[in-house]
Amino acid sequence: MNAVNVAPCILVVFGGTGDLTHRKLIPALYNLEHQNLLSSRFAVVAVGRRDKTDEEYRNEAYNSVKKYSRFEINDDIWNNLCKRLFYKKLDFLNIEGYAGLNAFLSVIDNEFQTEGNRVYYLATRPENFEIIIENLHISKMAVNTQKPWQRIVIEKPFGNNLASARQLNKKISEVFSERNIYRIDHYLGKEMVQSIMGVRFFNTLFEPLWSNKYIDNIQISSCETIGIENRGEYYEKTGALGDMVQNHMLQMLALLAMEPPEDFNAEAIRDEKVKALSSVKEVTPCSAESVVLGQYLEGEVEGRKVPGYRQERKVSPESETETFAALKTELDNPRWKGVPFYIRTGKRLAAKTTDIVIQLKPSANISSSVYSGTQEPNLLVIKIQPKEELFIQFNTKKPGIQWKVCPVKMTYCQKCKVCEAEANSPEAYEKLIIDVINGDSTLFTRWDEVEKSWAFIEKIKVLKEKGKCRLSYYKPGTWGPEESDRLLERDGRHWWNL
Ligand code: BG6
């Protein structure tokens, strides 16, 4: 999973005028060009339903780069990318235009010598995924050859529930083989999420501690201050469980909990992740109290009045959709028996922060008259965003005449790296785009992972429907409903809001 290959190909983005393309994909492509990571035999074709010339599209793309790229725009670099960026109008729901698209791609292929390789990136609304795949199939634009190759990238959400995910997967698998399917979970492209394996498997300092022998509990939190923005229609179908837990949160859990892979390649790593996900204990009626679901009320954020979830656009005024979820789960295997994994995610919370806290068990205490004070637990904290940081909290002697211990912190800050070039971490999408071009699916979810995760969420949704997991309400700017704190207090623990 190391080599940065810059294979020749055309990246065809369906949904080329959409928000994701402008906020994430185009800036990521510019950043790759900035680092000289794209082949000169690489081109991008943005496909959209609106009328637009290449020139108009390029101007819009330029503005997006200016606004969202992590590197300041440099006109020479931009021009290099720009001449390989094209716009093609197509009603992608209608088979008729596909022959024209195919012919257009052949012209681009000839011009840039892309060897007929194509990445089809589906950045449209999810309800269009199946029909686009079908149309690619009918028009023989996806034929599963090894050379040239055609790969498909599917954005989130992969279905709204287990049944729709299965149906979507069936459709894709009829057309593309698994090795050509790239299901995006952008969290896997985040630098510090990738670091989880680095920390775990390349350190004798941590490796021996990684089990129920020394770990007391693991907390995985992804908190946001924003509401659902203009995504009421989508969010009503997924809620926090489908939007965040099914994918990002369970993927982080899998990376933390999996056994060491036999090899550091896509299949071996994903095999282990699936095994970890299969060991996650399902929520049953008896363990329903280990799930807290919440919904934000109206209130104030940074002095600004914000609507409650039920007042958001395209949300039912009686909606029972959760915008917050906290849960306690356990893995049914010898390594993790007895160690709770607490997961928490929500909108309109006190801070935008994603982090993982690994809390160790207390050491065997020395009872001595010279020692006084309570012992704080050792923590290993992986801060994923906005800071990219890893710190260890441990105890040492407090300076002074008396013999007391106090907790101290040792920090590795990824963004404050000594070397300037390394200080500016790549955005998740940069890494993911390069990996697709490179044919490396390590950081993409395999179908069995998606299926296991949906099955886990499905059980909770059923219990919710039966009234076993009730909805609580919370004020914006807090850490969610009080029940979330009680979930840990019951176990004599608390959330680490670090
Ligand atoms: C997306 C969810 O997958 O992740 C959004 O659909 C959420 O609701 C987003 O806001 C969070 O991503 P990040 O990278 O900002 O943590």
Coordinates of N, CA, C and O in Angstrom, one line a residue, residues 7-11 39-44 105-118 148-149:
A7 N -0.6 5.9 -12.7 CA -1.0 5.3 -13.9 C -1.8 6.2 -14.8 O -2.5 7.1 -14.3
P8 N -1.7 6.0 -16.1 CA -2.5 6.8 -17.0 C -4.0 6.4 -16.9 O -4.3 5.2 -16.9
C9 N -4.8 7.4 -16.9 CA -6.3 7.0 -17.0 C -7.1 8.3 -17.1 O -6.6 9.4 -17.0
I10 N -8.4 8.1 -17.3 CA -9.4 9.2 -17.3 C -10.3 9.0 -16.1 O -10.8 7.9 -15.8
L11 N -10.4 10.1 -15.3 CA -11.3 10.1 -14.2 C -12.6 10.7 -14.7 O -12.6 11.9 -15.0
S39 N -0.1 11.8 -13.4 CA 0.6 11.6 -14.7 C 0.1 12.6 -15.7 O -1.0 13.2 -15.6
S40 N 1.0 12.9 -16.6 CA 0.6 13.9 -17.7 C -0.3 13.1 -18.6 O -1.0 13.7 -19.4
R41 N -0.4 11.8 -18.4 CA -1.4 11.0 -19.2 C -2.6 10.7 -18.4 O -3.1 9.6 -18.2
F42 N -3.1 11.7 -17.7 CA -4.2 11.7 -16.8 C -5.2 12.8 -17.2 O -4.7 13.9 -17.4
A43 N -6.5 12.5 -17.3 CA -7.4 13.6 -17.6 C -8.7 13.4 -16.8 O -8.9 12.3 -16.3
V44 N -9.4 14.5 -16.6 CA -10.6 14.4 -15.8 C -11.8 14.9 -16.7 O -11.7 15.9 -17.4
L105 N -14.9 10.1 -24.6 CA -13.8 9.6 -23.7 C -12.7 9.0 -24.6 O -11.5 9.1 -24.3
S106 N -13.1 8.4 -25.8 CA -12.1 7.9 -26.7 C -11.2 9.0 -27.3 O -10.0 8.8 -27.4
V107 N -11.8 10.1 -27.6 CA -11.0 11.2 -28.1 C -10.0 11.7 -27.0 O -8.8 11.9 -27.3
I108 N -10.5 11.8 -25.8 CA -9.6 12.2 -24.7 C -8.5 11.2 -24.5 O -7.3 11.5 -24.3
D109 N -8.9 9.9 -24.6 CA -7.9 8.8 -24.4 C -6.8 9.0 -25.5 O -5.6 8.8 -25.2
N110 N -7.2 9.2 -26.7 CA -6.2 9.4 -27.8 C -5.3 10.6 -27.5 O -4.1 10.5 -27.7
E111 N -5.9 11.7 -27.1 CA -5.1 12.9 -26.9 C -4.1 12.7 -25.8 O -3.0 13.2 -25.9
F112 N -4.5 12.1 -24.7 CA -3.6 12.0 -23.5 C -3.0 10.6 -23.3 O -2.3 10.4 -22.3
Q113 N -3.3 9.7 -24.3 CA -2.7 8.4 -24.2 C -2.9 7.7 -22.8 O -2.0 7.3 -22.1
T114 N -4.2 7.7 -22.5 CA -4.6 7.1 -21.2 C -4.8 5.6 -21.2 O -5.2 5.0 -20.2
E115 N -4.4 5.0 -22.3 CA -4.4 3.6 -22.5 C -5.8 2.9 -22.2 O -5.9 1.8 -21.9
G116 N -6.9 3.7 -22.3 CA -8.2 3.2 -22.2 C -8.6 2.9 -20.8 O -9.7 2.5 -20.5
N117 N -7.8 3.3 -19.8 CA -8.1 3.1 -18.4 C -9.1 4.1 -17.9 O -8.9 5.3 -18.2
R118 N -10.1 3.7 -17.2 CA -11.1 4.6 -16.7 C -11.5 4.4 -15.2 O -11.6 3.3 -14.8
P148 N -7.5 -2.6 -21.0 CA -7.5 -1.6 -20.0 C -8.5 -1.9 -18.9 O -9.3 -2.8 -19.0
W149 N -8.4 -1.2 -17.8 CA -9.2 -1.4 -16.7 C -10.3 -0.3 -16.5 O -10.1 0.8 -17.0

